Amino acid sequence: MDIINPATEELVATVPDSTREDVDAAVKRAAGAQRSWSALAPGDRARHLRRFADAVDTHLEELAQLEVREAGHPVGNARWEAGNARDLLEYAAGGVERLTGTQIPVAGGLNVTFHEPLGVVAVIAPWNFPMPIAAWGLAPALAAGNAVLLKPAETTPLTALRLAELALEAGLPEGLFQVLPGAGPVAGDALVEHPGVAKVVFTGSTAVGKQIMAKCAASVKRVTLELGGKSPNIVFADADVERAAAAAPGSFLDNTGQDCCARSRILVQRSVYDRFMELLEPAVTSFAVGDPADPATQMGPLISAAHRERVRSYVPETAPAAIRGEAPQGKGFWYPATVLEGRPEDRTAVEEIFGPVAVVIPFEDEAEAVRIANATDYGLSGSVWTRDVSRAVRVSRAVTAGNLSVNSHSSVRYWTPFGGFGQSGLGRELGPGALAAFTETKNVFISTEE
Ligand code: NAD
């Protein structure tokens, strides 16, 4: 498979396209490696993972540059992504010895619980944040005693392949962590269907997530789904409107809007609507678009020509827009920052566009804001801008989404839980429960009777 730089359309690398036979061989190798890995003393497993984290840390810049070339991410963002993968490995290493069971009082004996590893885990990753999302599954799954087969997205396998090399250099057993670049319907599907795979961790579109969940049902295979979003950014009249407007562009333009948590529906209380739009215009048009290798760049290209066509199918560059930024001409899959004014029921206001496009919608009062916020099938994240702490709590509780932020757009910290309500997903990743999600709880009763 040819890997294309989305900023220049140049060939970056060519990688193997894994077959069903490759997947089968990888599962068998992984199963062998997992047995000895799970038998290691917890401290030894943790030490291996710390060495892996150190190897990632030593190669942080190289990994970031790979991400710039294969995904078109601005280099500052790519450095954060590589750092996130390292942090996840360190965090998971710290959790190995804390993955403890419980002792539950019973009559006539002792009752204890154990966290047993699942076996071989498949991590199927998307192209929008290739390194962090790979690490979100990889690190806790390994820490809990599993083997991991990672299928990166077709367009972005290079950082995943490099991570697997670094794992070997750091001394992780052969076969324990393998990368299978390849097509979703072939390598991805083979992992989902394989009887030797105990759990599938899928991050990607809701449509593919539904297919995977249906296939997993056949053998009651464990599944975690991190799917799409259409998150609201709710600005009340009592907010610091200047701050809210200054922060809004980052919340839907970062990663060129290819962010499952993008706040692509901006709901603004009518009394401050005009003021907010006045402030938003310069904030959007000054967002720095261009060469991802330039540290000053804030927004790069879209991932591919096909994805740009999808974004255009919602909003052609020639369609009327309230605000439109600039985009480079010529080679590369560029698309300008675009803000539309719309209604809650518009297709652009309910479907995930996954590009640098936001829809601004006015509302009258708190009840209407919550009603509009909840009027999609998704429920991944959202922001609430207000100076009233009671309102902040009320609205955060009323919005049906997994990750809310108040006076902020920050959604992801590796030590706090992350996941979606509704059709945004199933299960949680990250946070204190991350390792336990890769185990089965076993209950053992030991009779003390003679
Ligand atoms: P996608 O669903 O097209 O692909 C995701 C992965 O699934 C890729 O590796 C792909 O090869 C694989 N795949 C495709 N068809 C498959 C099949 N039939 N069987 C098994 N695997 C298959 O998604 P994408 O376009 O790569 O990613 C964008 C989507 O991911 C967006 O909807 C975005 O919101 C979502 N996303 C969600 C989160 C989250 O945490 N909730 C994070 C990032 C991205």
CSV table of C-alpha atoms and ligand atoms in Angstrom, one decimal:
chain,number,residue,atom,x,y,z
A,1,MET,CA,0.0,0.0,0.0
A,2,ASP,CA,1.3,3.4,-1.0
A,3,ILE,CA,1.4,6.0,1.8
A,4,ILE,CA,0.9,9.5,0.6
A,5,ASN,CA,1.9,12.8,2.3
A,6,PRO,CA,-1.5,14.6,2.3
A,7,ALA,CA,0.2,18.1,2.3
A,8,THR,CA,2.3,17.4,-0.9
A,9,GLU,CA,0.7,14.2,-2.5
A,10,GLU,CA,4.3,12.7,-2.6
A,11,LEU,CA,4.9,9.0,-1.9
A,12,VAL,CA,6.3,8.6,1.6
A,13,ALA,CA,6.6,4.8,1.8
A,14,THR,CA,5.1,1.5,0.6
A,15,VAL,CA,4.0,-1.0,3.2
A,16,PRO,CA,2.7,-4.6,3.1
A,17,ASP,CA,-1.1,-5.2,2.7
A,18,SER,CA,-1.7,-7.9,5.2
A,19,THR,CA,-3.8,-10.9,4.1
A,20,ARG,CA,-6.1,-13.2,6.1
A,21,GLU,CA,-3.3,-15.7,6.3
A,22,ASP,CA,-1.0,-13.1,7.8
A,23,VAL,CA,-3.6,-12.3,10.4
A,24,ASP,CA,-4.0,-16.0,11.2
A,25,ALA,CA,-0.2,-16.5,11.6
A,26,ALA,CA,0.1,-13.3,13.8
A,27,VAL,CA,-2.7,-14.5,16.1
A,28,LYS,CA,-0.9,-17.8,16.6
A,29,ARG,CA,2.4,-16.1,17.4
A,30,ALA,CA,0.7,-13.7,19.7
A,31,ALA,CA,-1.1,-16.5,21.6
A,32,GLY,CA,2.3,-18.2,22.3
A,33,ALA,CA,3.9,-14.9,23.5
A,34,GLN,CA,0.9,-14.0,25.6
A,35,ARG,CA,1.2,-17.1,27.7
A,36,SER,CA,4.7,-16.4,28.9
A,37,TRP,CA,4.0,-12.6,29.2
A,38,SER,CA,1.1,-13.1,31.5
A,39,ALA,CA,3.1,-15.5,33.7
A,40,LEU,CA,5.8,-12.9,34.4
A,41,ALA,CA,5.9,-11.3,37.8
A,42,PRO,CA,3.9,-8.0,37.6
A,43,GLY,CA,7.1,-6.0,38.4
A,44,ASP,CA,8.9,-7.5,35.4
A,45,ARG,CA,6.0,-6.7,33.1
A,46,ALA,CA,6.0,-3.1,34.4
A,47,ARG,CA,9.8,-2.9,33.9
A,48,HIS,CA,9.4,-4.0,30.2
A,49,LEU,CA,6.7,-1.4,29.6
A,50,ARG,CA,8.9,1.4,31.2
A,51,ARG,CA,11.7,0.4,28.9
A,52,PHE,CA,9.3,0.6,25.9
A,53,ALA,CA,8.1,4.1,27.1
A,54,ASP,CA,11.8,5.2,27.4
A,55,ALA,CA,12.4,4.0,23.8
A,56,VAL,CA,9.4,6.0,22.6
A,57,ASP,CA,10.8,9.0,24.5
A,58,THR,CA,14.2,8.7,22.9
A,59,HIS,CA,12.6,8.6,19.4
A,60,LEU,CA,9.9,11.2,20.1
A,61,GLU,CA,11.0,13.6,17.4
A,62,GLU,CA,11.4,10.8,14.8
A,63,LEU,CA,7.8,9.6,15.5
A,64,ALA,CA,6.5,13.1,15.4
A,65,GLN,CA,8.1,13.7,12.0
A,66,LEU,CA,6.6,10.4,10.7
A,67,GLU,CA,3.2,11.6,11.8
A,68,VAL,CA,3.7,15.0,10.0
A,69,ARG,CA,4.5,13.1,6.8
A,70,GLU,CA,1.9,10.4,6.8
A,71,ALA,CA,-1.0,12.3,8.4
A,72,GLY,CA,-0.2,16.0,7.6
A,73,HIS,CA,-0.4,17.0,11.2
A,74,PRO,CA,1.3,20.3,12.3
A,75,VAL,CA,4.6,19.3,13.9
A,76,GLY,CA,3.6,20.8,17.3
A,77,ASN,CA,0.5,18.6,17.4
A,78,ALA,CA,2.5,15.6,16.3
A,79,ARG,CA,5.0,16.0,19.1
A,80,TRP,CA,2.1,16.1,21.6
A,81,GLU,CA,0.8,12.8,20.0
A,82,ALA,CA,4.1,11.0,20.4
A,83,GLY,CA,4.4,12.3,24.0
A,84,ASN,CA,0.8,11.0,24.6
A,85,ALA,CA,1.9,7.5,23.5
A,86,ARG,CA,4.9,7.6,25.8
A,87,ASP,CA,2.7,8.9,28.7
A,88,LEU,CA,0.2,6.1,28.2
A,89,LEU,CA,2.9,3.4,28.4
A,90,GLU,CA,4.3,4.9,31.6
A,91,TYR,CA,0.8,5.2,33.1
A,92,ALA,CA,0.0,1.6,32.2
A,93,ALA,CA,3.3,0.4,33.6
A,94,GLY,CA,2.4,2.1,36.9
A,95,GLY,CA,-0.9,0.3,37.0
A,96,VAL,CA,0.5,-3.3,36.7
A,97,GLU,CA,1.1,-3.8,40.4
A,98,ARG,CA,-2.1,-1.9,41.3
A,99,LEU,CA,-4.4,-4.2,39.3
A,100,THR,CA,-5.6,-5.9,42.5
A,101,GLY,CA,-8.5,-8.1,43.2
A,102,THR,CA,-10.8,-8.0,46.2
A,103,GLN,CA,-11.6,-10.0,49.3
A,104,ILE,CA,-15.3,-10.2,50.0
A,105,PRO,CA,-16.6,-11.4,53.4
A,106,VAL,CA,-18.5,-14.8,53.2
A,107,ALA,CA,-19.5,-17.4,55.7
A,108,GLY,CA,-17.5,-20.7,55.8
A,109,GLY,CA,-14.5,-19.6,53.7
A,110,LEU,CA,-12.6,-17.0,51.8
A,111,ASN,CA,-13.8,-15.3,48.7
A,112,VAL,CA,-11.3,-13.5,46.5
A,113,THR,CA,-11.4,-12.0,43.0
A,114,PHE,CA,-8.7,-12.0,40.3
A,115,HIS,CA,-8.2,-10.0,37.2
A,116,GLU,CA,-7.4,-12.5,34.5
A,117,PRO,CA,-6.0,-11.3,31.1
A,118,LEU,CA,-8.2,-11.9,28.1
A,119,GLY,CA,-5.5,-13.3,25.8
A,120,VAL,CA,-5.0,-11.8,22.3
A,121,VAL,CA,-6.5,-8.3,21.8
A,122,ALA,CA,-7.0,-6.6,18.4
A,123,VAL,CA,-6.7,-2.8,18.3
A,124,ILE,CA,-8.2,-1.4,15.1
A,125,ALA,CA,-7.2,2.3,14.8
A,126,PRO,CA,-8.3,5.2,12.7
A,127,TRP,CA,-6.1,7.7,10.8
A,128,ASN,CA,-7.0,10.9,12.7
A,129,PHE,CA,-4.8,10.4,15.8
A,130,PRO,CA,-2.8,7.3,14.8
A,131,MET,CA,-0.3,7.2,17.7
A,132,PRO,CA,-2.4,8.2,20.7
A,133,ILE,CA,-5.3,5.9,19.8
A,134,ALA,CA,-3.0,3.0,19.1
A,135,ALA,CA,-1.4,3.6,22.5
A,136,TRP,CA,-4.8,3.9,24.3
A,137,GLY,CA,-5.5,0.2,23.6
A,138,LEU,CA,-1.9,-1.1,23.3
A,139,ALA,CA,-0.5,0.2,26.7
A,140,PRO,CA,-3.2,-1.0,29.1
A,141,ALA,CA,-3.8,-4.2,27.2
A,142,LEU,CA,-0.2,-5.2,27.5
A,143,ALA,CA,0.0,-4.1,31.1
A,144,ALA,CA,-2.9,-6.3,32.0
A,145,GLY,CA,-1.1,-9.3,30.6
A,146,ASN,CA,-2.5,-9.5,27.0
A,147,ALA,CA,-0.8,-9.7,23.6
A,148,VAL,CA,-1.8,-7.0,21.1
A,149,LEU,CA,-2.3,-7.0,17.3
A,150,LEU,CA,-2.7,-3.5,16.0
A,151,LYS,CA,-4.3,-2.8,12.6
A,152,PRO,CA,-3.6,0.8,11.8
A,153,ALA,CA,-5.7,2.7,9.2
A,154,GLU,CA,-4.8,2.2,5.6
A,155,THR,CA,-3.4,5.8,5.3
A,156,THR,CA,-1.4,6.0,8.5
A,157,PRO,CA,0.5,2.8,9.4
A,158,LEU,CA,4.1,4.2,9.7
A,159,THR,CA,4.1,5.3,13.4
A,160,ALA,CA,2.5,2.0,14.4
A,161,LEU,CA,5.2,0.0,12.5
A,162,ARG,CA,7.9,2.1,14.2
A,163,LEU,CA,6.3,1.6,17.6
A,164,ALA,CA,6.5,-2.2,17.1
A,165,GLU,CA,10.2,-2.0,16.2
A,166,LEU,CA,10.8,0.1,19.4
A,167,ALA,CA,9.0,-2.5,21.5
A,168,LEU,CA,11.4,-5.2,20.2
A,169,GLU,CA,14.4,-2.9,20.8
A,170,ALA,CA,13.1,-2.3,24.3
A,171,GLY,CA,13.1,-6.1,24.9
A,172,LEU,CA,9.4,-7.0,24.7
A,173,PRO,CA,9.0,-10.6,23.7
A,174,GLU,CA,8.7,-11.3,20.0
A,175,GLY,CA,5.1,-11.7,18.8
A,176,LEU,CA,3.6,-9.9,21.9
A,177,PHE,CA,2.9,-6.7,20.0
A,178,GLN,CA,2.5,-7.0,16.2
A,179,VAL,CA,1.3,-4.5,13.6
A,180,LEU,CA,-0.8,-5.7,10.6
A,181,PRO,CA,-1.0,-2.9,8.1
A,182,GLY,CA,-3.8,-3.6,5.6
A,183,ALA,CA,-7.3,-3.0,4.4
A,184,GLY,CA,-10.2,-2.7,6.9
A,185,PRO,CA,-12.4,-5.2,5.1
A,186,VAL,CA,-9.5,-7.8,4.9
A,187,ALA,CA,-7.0,-7.6,7.7
A,188,GLY,CA,-9.4,-5.7,10.0
A,189,ASP,CA,-12.3,-8.1,9.3
A,190,ALA,CA,-10.0,-11.2,9.7
A,191,LEU,CA,-9.1,-9.9,13.2
A,192,VAL,CA,-12.7,-9.4,14.1
A,193,GLU,CA,-13.7,-12.9,12.9
A,194,HIS,CA,-10.7,-14.8,14.3
A,195,PRO,CA,-11.6,-17.2,17.1
A,196,GLY,CA,-8.2,-16.6,18.7
A,197,VAL,CA,-8.9,-12.9,19.3
A,198,ALA,CA,-10.6,-12.3,22.6
A,199,LYS,CA,-11.4,-8.6,22.4
A,200,VAL,CA,-11.6,-6.0,19.7
A,201,VAL,CA,-10.9,-2.4,20.5
A,202,PHE,CA,-12.2,-0.4,17.6
A,203,THR,CA,-11.9,3.4,17.1
A,204,GLY,CA,-13.4,4.7,13.9
A,205,SER,CA,-16.7,5.5,12.2
A,206,THR,CA,-20.1,4.6,13.7
A,207,ALA,CA,-21.0,2.7,10.5
A,208,VAL,CA,-18.0,0.3,10.7
A,209,GLY,CA,-18.4,0.1,14.5
A,210,LYS,CA,-21.9,-1.3,14.1
A,211,GLN,CA,-20.7,-3.9,11.7
A,212,ILE,CA,-17.9,-5.0,14.1
A,213,MET,CA,-20.3,-5.2,17.1
A,214,ALA,CA,-22.6,-7.4,15.1
A,215,LYS,CA,-19.8,-9.7,14.1
A,216,CYS,CA,-18.5,-9.9,17.7
A,217,ALA,CA,-21.9,-11.0,18.8
A,218,ALA,CA,-21.5,-14.3,17.0
A,219,SER,CA,-19.0,-15.5,19.5
A,220,VAL,CA,-19.7,-13.0,22.3
A,221,LYS,CA,-16.3,-11.5,21.6
A,222,ARG,CA,-15.5,-8.5,23.9
A,223,VAL,CA,-15.7,-5.2,22.2
A,224,THR,CA,-15.0,-1.6,23.0
A,225,LEU,CA,-16.2,1.0,20.5
A,226,GLU,CA,-14.9,4.6,20.2
A,227,LEU,CA,-17.0,6.1,17.4
A,228,GLY,CA,-18.1,9.4,15.8
A,229,GLY,CA,-19.3,12.6,17.4
A,230,LYS,CA,-21.0,15.9,16.7
A,231,SER,CA,-20.3,17.7,19.9
A,232,PRO,CA,-21.9,21.0,21.1
A,233,ASN,CA,-20.1,24.1,22.3
A,234,ILE,CA,-22.7,26.0,24.3
A,235,VAL,CA,-22.0,29.7,25.0
A,236,PHE,CA,-24.3,31.4,27.5
A,237,ALA,CA,-24.7,35.1,27.7
A,238,ASP,CA,-23.1,35.1,31.2
A,239,ALA,CA,-19.9,33.6,29.9
A,240,ASP,CA,-16.6,35.4,29.2
A,241,VAL,CA,-17.7,35.8,25.6
A,242,GLU,CA,-14.2,37.0,24.5
A,243,ARG,CA,-12.6,33.9,25.9
A,244,ALA,CA,-15.2,31.6,24.4
A,245,ALA,CA,-14.8,33.1,20.9
A,246,ALA,CA,-11.0,33.0,21.1
A,247,ALA,CA,-11.1,29.3,22.1
A,248,ALA,CA,-13.8,28.2,19.6
A,249,PRO,CA,-11.6,27.9,16.5
A,250,GLY,CA,-9.2,25.5,18.1
A,251,SER,CA,-12.1,23.3,19.1
A,252,PHE,CA,-13.2,22.6,15.5
A,253,LEU,CA,-10.1,23.4,13.5
A,254,ASP,CA,-7.5,21.5,15.4
A,255,ASN,CA,-6.4,18.4,13.4
A,256,THR,CA,-8.3,20.1,10.5
A,257,GLY,CA,-11.6,19.1,12.2
A,258,GLN,CA,-10.7,15.4,12.0
A,259,ASP,CA,-11.3,15.0,15.7
A,260,CYS,CA,-14.0,12.9,17.2
A,261,CYS,CA,-14.4,15.5,20.0
A,262,ALA,CA,-14.5,18.5,17.6
A,263,ARG,CA,-17.1,21.0,18.9
A,264,SER,CA,-18.6,21.4,15.5
A,265,ARG,CA,-22.0,22.7,16.7
A,266,ILE,CA,-21.6,26.1,18.3
A,267,LEU,CA,-24.8,27.1,20.3
A,268,VAL,CA,-24.8,30.7,21.3
A,269,GLN,CA,-27.4,32.5,23.4
A,270,ARG,CA,-29.2,35.0,21.2
A,271,SER,CA,-28.5,38.1,23.3
A,272,VAL,CA,-24.7,37.7,22.7
A,273,TYR,CA,-24.9,36.1,19.2
A,274,ASP,CA,-23.9,39.1,17.1
A,275,ARG,CA,-21.0,39.9,19.5
A,276,PHE,CA,-19.8,36.3,19.4
A,277,MET,CA,-19.9,36.2,15.6
A,278,GLU,CA,-17.9,39.5,15.4
A,279,LEU,CA,-15.2,38.0,17.7
A,280,LEU,CA,-15.2,34.6,16.0
A,281,GLU,CA,-14.5,36.0,12.5
A,282,PRO,CA,-10.9,37.2,13.1
A,283,ALA,CA,-10.2,34.2,15.4
A,284,VAL,CA,-11.1,31.8,12.5
A,285,THR,CA,-9.4,33.7,9.7
A,286,SER,CA,-6.2,34.1,11.6
A,287,PHE,CA,-5.8,30.4,12.4
A,288,ALA,CA,-2.5,29.6,10.7
A,289,VAL,CA,-3.0,27.1,7.8
A,290,GLY,CA,-0.1,25.7,5.8
A,291,ASP,CA,3.1,23.6,5.8
A,292,PRO,CA,2.7,21.0,8.7
A,293,ALA,CA,6.5,21.0,9.2
A,294,ASP,CA,6.4,24.7,10.2
A,295,PRO,CA,6.1,25.0,14.0
A,296,ALA,CA,3.9,28.1,13.5
A,297,THR,CA,1.2,26.1,11.6
A,298,GLN,CA,-2.0,25.3,13.4
A,299,MET,CA,-3.9,23.5,10.7
A,300,GLY,CA,-2.7,21.2,7.9
A,301,PRO,CA,-4.5,19.4,5.1
A,302,LEU,CA,-7.3,16.8,5.2
A,303,ILE,CA,-6.1,13.2,5.1
A,304,SER,CA,-6.9,12.3,1.5
A,305,ALA,CA,-8.5,13.4,-1.7
A,306,ALA,CA,-11.4,11.0,-1.0
A,307,HIS,CA,-12.0,12.5,2.4
A,308,ARG,CA,-11.9,16.0,1.0
A,309,GLU,CA,-14.6,15.0,-1.5
A,310,ARG,CA,-16.7,13.8,1.5
A,311,VAL,CA,-16.3,17.1,3.3
A,312,ARG,CA,-17.2,19.0,0.0
A,313,SER,CA,-20.3,16.9,-0.3
A,314,TYR,CA,-21.6,18.7,2.8
A,315,VAL,CA,-20.2,22.1,2.0
A,316,PRO,CA,-18.6,22.9,-1.4
A,317,GLU,CA,-15.9,25.6,-1.1
A,318,THR,CA,-18.1,27.9,-3.2
A,319,ALA,CA,-21.2,27.6,-0.9
A,320,PRO,CA,-22.2,30.7,1.0
A,321,ALA,CA,-20.6,30.8,4.5
A,322,ALA,CA,-20.7,33.2,7.5
A,323,ILE,CA,-16.9,32.9,7.8
A,324,ARG,CA,-14.4,31.3,5.5
A,325,GLY,CA,-10.6,31.1,6.0
A,326,GLU,CA,-7.9,30.7,3.4
A,327,ALA,CA,-6.4,27.4,2.1
A,328,PRO,CA,-3.3,26.8,0.1
A,329,GLN,CA,-3.8,26.2,-3.6
A,330,GLY,CA,-2.1,23.4,-5.6
A,331,LYS,CA,-0.8,20.1,-4.3
A,332,GLY,CA,-2.3,18.7,-1.1
A,333,PHE,CA,-5.7,18.0,0.2
A,334,TRP,CA,-6.5,21.5,1.5
A,335,TYR,CA,-9.8,22.8,2.7
A,336,PRO,CA,-10.6,26.2,4.3
A,337,ALA,CA,-11.9,26.8,7.8
A,338,THR,CA,-15.7,27.3,7.3
A,339,VAL,CA,-18.4,28.5,9.6
A,340,LEU,CA,-22.0,28.3,8.7
A,341,GLU,CA,-25.1,29.8,10.4
A,342,GLY,CA,-27.8,27.1,10.6
A,343,ARG,CA,-30.7,25.4,12.3
A,344,PRO,CA,-30.5,22.4,14.6
A,345,GLU,CA,-32.1,20.1,12.1
A,346,ASP,CA,-29.8,20.9,9.2
A,347,ARG,CA,-27.8,17.9,7.8
A,348,THR,CA,-24.6,19.9,8.5
A,349,ALA,CA,-25.7,20.3,12.1
A,350,VAL,CA,-26.4,16.7,12.9
A,351,GLU,CA,-24.0,14.6,10.8
A,352,GLU,CA,-20.3,14.3,11.5
A,353,ILE,CA,-18.5,16.1,8.7
A,354,PHE,CA,-15.0,15.4,10.1
A,355,GLY,CA,-13.5,18.5,8.5
A,356,PRO,CA,-12.9,22.2,9.5
A,357,VAL,CA,-16.5,23.1,9.4
A,358,ALA,CA,-18.7,24.4,12.3
A,359,VAL,CA,-22.4,25.4,12.4
A,360,VAL,CA,-23.5,28.2,14.7
A,361,ILE,CA,-27.0,28.0,16.0
A,362,PRO,CA,-28.7,30.6,18.3
A,363,PHE,CA,-30.8,29.6,21.4
A,364,GLU,CA,-33.0,31.5,23.8
A,365,ASP,CA,-32.6,29.8,27.2
A,366,GLU,CA,-30.9,26.9,29.0
A,367,ALA,CA,-33.7,24.5,28.3
A,368,GLU,CA,-33.5,25.1,24.6
A,369,ALA,CA,-29.7,24.9,24.6
A,370,VAL,CA,-29.8,21.4,26.2
A,371,ARG,CA,-32.6,20.3,23.8
A,372,ILE,CA,-30.5,21.3,20.8
A,373,ALA,CA,-27.3,19.8,22.3
A,374,ASN,CA,-29.0,16.5,22.7
A,375,ALA,CA,-30.7,16.4,19.3
A,376,THR,CA,-28.2,14.0,17.6
A,377,ASP,CA,-27.6,10.3,17.8
A,378,TYR,CA,-24.0,11.0,19.1
A,379,GLY,CA,-22.8,11.8,22.6
A,380,LEU,CA,-19.1,12.0,22.8
A,381,SER,CA,-18.2,15.4,24.3
A,382,GLY,CA,-19.2,19.0,24.7
A,383,SER,CA,-18.3,22.3,26.2
A,384,VAL,CA,-20.3,24.7,28.4
A,385,TRP,CA,-19.2,28.4,28.7
A,386,THR,CA,-20.7,30.2,31.7
A,387,ARG,CA,-19.7,32.1,34.8
A,388,ASP,CA,-22.6,30.6,36.8
A,389,VAL,CA,-21.3,27.5,38.6
A,390,SER,CA,-24.8,26.0,39.2
A,391,ARG,CA,-25.6,26.3,35.5
A,392,ALA,CA,-22.3,24.8,34.6
A,393,VAL,CA,-23.1,21.7,36.7
A,394,ARG,CA,-26.7,21.5,35.6
A,395,VAL,CA,-25.9,21.7,31.9
A,396,SER,CA,-23.0,19.3,32.1
A,397,ARG,CA,-25.2,16.8,33.8
A,398,ALA,CA,-28.1,17.3,31.3
A,399,VAL,CA,-26.0,16.9,28.1
A,400,THR,CA,-26.0,13.3,27.1
A,401,ALA,CA,-22.3,12.9,26.3
A,402,GLY,CA,-19.3,11.1,27.9
A,403,ASN,CA,-16.8,14.0,28.2
A,404,LEU,CA,-17.9,17.5,29.1
A,405,SER,CA,-15.7,20.5,29.8
A,406,VAL,CA,-16.6,23.8,31.4
A,407,ASN,CA,-15.0,27.0,30.1
A,408,SER,CA,-12.6,24.8,28.2
A,409,HIS,CA,-12.5,22.4,25.2
A,410,SER,CA,-10.1,19.9,26.7
A,411,SER,CA,-11.5,16.3,26.6
A,412,VAL,CA,-8.7,13.9,26.9
A,413,ARG,CA,-6.4,13.2,29.8
A,414,TYR,CA,-4.9,9.7,29.9
A,415,TRP,CA,-5.6,9.4,33.6
A,416,THR,CA,-9.3,10.2,33.3
A,417,PRO,CA,-12.0,8.0,31.6
A,418,PHE,CA,-12.9,8.6,28.0
A,419,GLY,CA,-15.8,7.3,25.9
A,420,GLY,CA,-19.2,8.0,24.4
A,421,PHE,CA,-22.9,7.9,25.1
A,422,GLY,CA,-25.4,6.7,22.5
A,423,GLN,CA,-23.9,6.0,19.0
A,424,SER,CA,-20.6,7.5,20.0
A,425,GLY,CA,-19.4,4.3,21.5
A,426,LEU,CA,-19.5,1.5,24.0
A,427,GLY,CA,-17.2,1.1,27.0
A,428,ARG,CA,-14.5,3.4,28.4
A,429,GLU,CA,-10.8,3.8,27.7
A,430,LEU,CA,-8.1,5.6,29.7
A,431,GLY,CA,-8.3,6.5,33.4
A,432,PRO,CA,-8.1,4.3,36.5
A,433,GLY,CA,-10.2,1.5,34.9
A,434,ALA,CA,-8.1,1.2,31.7
A,435,LEU,CA,-6.3,-2.0,32.7
A,436,ALA,CA,-9.3,-3.8,34.2
A,437,ALA,CA,-11.1,-3.3,30.8
A,438,PHE,CA,-8.6,-5.8,29.4
A,439,THR,CA,-9.4,-8.5,32.0
A,440,GLU,CA,-12.1,-10.8,33.1
A,441,THR,CA,-13.0,-10.8,36.8
A,442,LYS,CA,-12.7,-14.3,38.3
A,443,ASN,CA,-14.4,-15.1,41.6
A,444,VAL,CA,-12.9,-17.9,43.8
A,445,PHE,CA,-14.5,-19.3,46.9
A,446,ILE,CA,-12.2,-21.3,49.2
A,447,SER,CA,-14.0,-23.4,51.8
A,448,THR,CA,-12.4,-23.3,55.2
A,449,GLU,CA,-14.5,-26.2,56.5
A,450,GLU,CA,-12.8,-29.4,57.6
B,1,NAD,P1,-13.2,3.9,9.7
B,1,NAD,O1,-14.3,3.4,10.4
B,1,NAD,O2,-13.3,4.1,8.2
B,1,NAD,O3,-11.9,3.1,9.9
B,1,NAD,C1,-11.3,2.9,11.2
B,1,NAD,C2,-10.5,1.6,11.2
B,1,NAD,O4,-11.3,0.5,10.9
B,1,NAD,C3,-9.4,1.6,10.1
B,1,NAD,O5,-8.3,0.9,10.6
B,1,NAD,C4,-10.1,0.7,9.0
B,1,NAD,O6,-9.1,0.1,8.1
B,1,NAD,C5,-10.8,-0.3,9.8
B,1,NAD,N1,-12.0,-0.9,9.1
B,1,NAD,C6,-12.7,-0.4,8.1
B,1,NAD,N2,-13.6,-1.3,7.8
B,1,NAD,C7,-13.5,-2.4,8.5
B,1,NAD,C8,-14.1,-3.7,8.7
B,1,NAD,N3,-15.2,-4.0,7.9
B,1,NAD,N4,-13.7,-4.5,9.6
B,1,NAD,C9,-12.7,-4.2,10.4
B,1,NAD,N5,-12.0,-3.0,10.4
B,1,NAD,C10,-12.4,-2.1,9.4
B,1,NAD,O7,-12.9,5.3,10.4
B,1,NAD,P2,-11.8,6.4,10.0
B,1,NAD,O8,-12.4,7.2,8.8
B,1,NAD,O9,-10.4,5.8,9.9
B,1,NAD,O10,-11.8,7.4,11.3
B,1,NAD,C11,-12.7,8.4,11.4
B,1,NAD,C12,-13.8,8.1,12.4
B,1,NAD,O11,-13.2,7.7,13.7
B,1,NAD,C13,-14.7,9.3,12.7
B,1,NAD,O12,-16.0,8.9,12.7
B,1,NAD,C14,-14.2,9.6,14.1
B,1,NAD,O13,-15.2,10.3,14.9
B,1,NAD,C15,-13.9,8.3,14.7
B,1,NAD,N6,-13.0,8.5,15.9
B,1,NAD,C16,-13.5,8.3,17.1
B,1,NAD,C17,-12.7,8.4,18.3
B,1,NAD,C18,-13.3,8.2,19.7
B,1,NAD,O14,-12.5,8.1,20.6
B,1,NAD,N7,-14.6,8.1,19.9
B,1,NAD,C19,-11.4,8.8,18.1
B,1,NAD,C20,-10.9,9.0,16.8
B,1,NAD,C21,-11.8,8.9,15.7
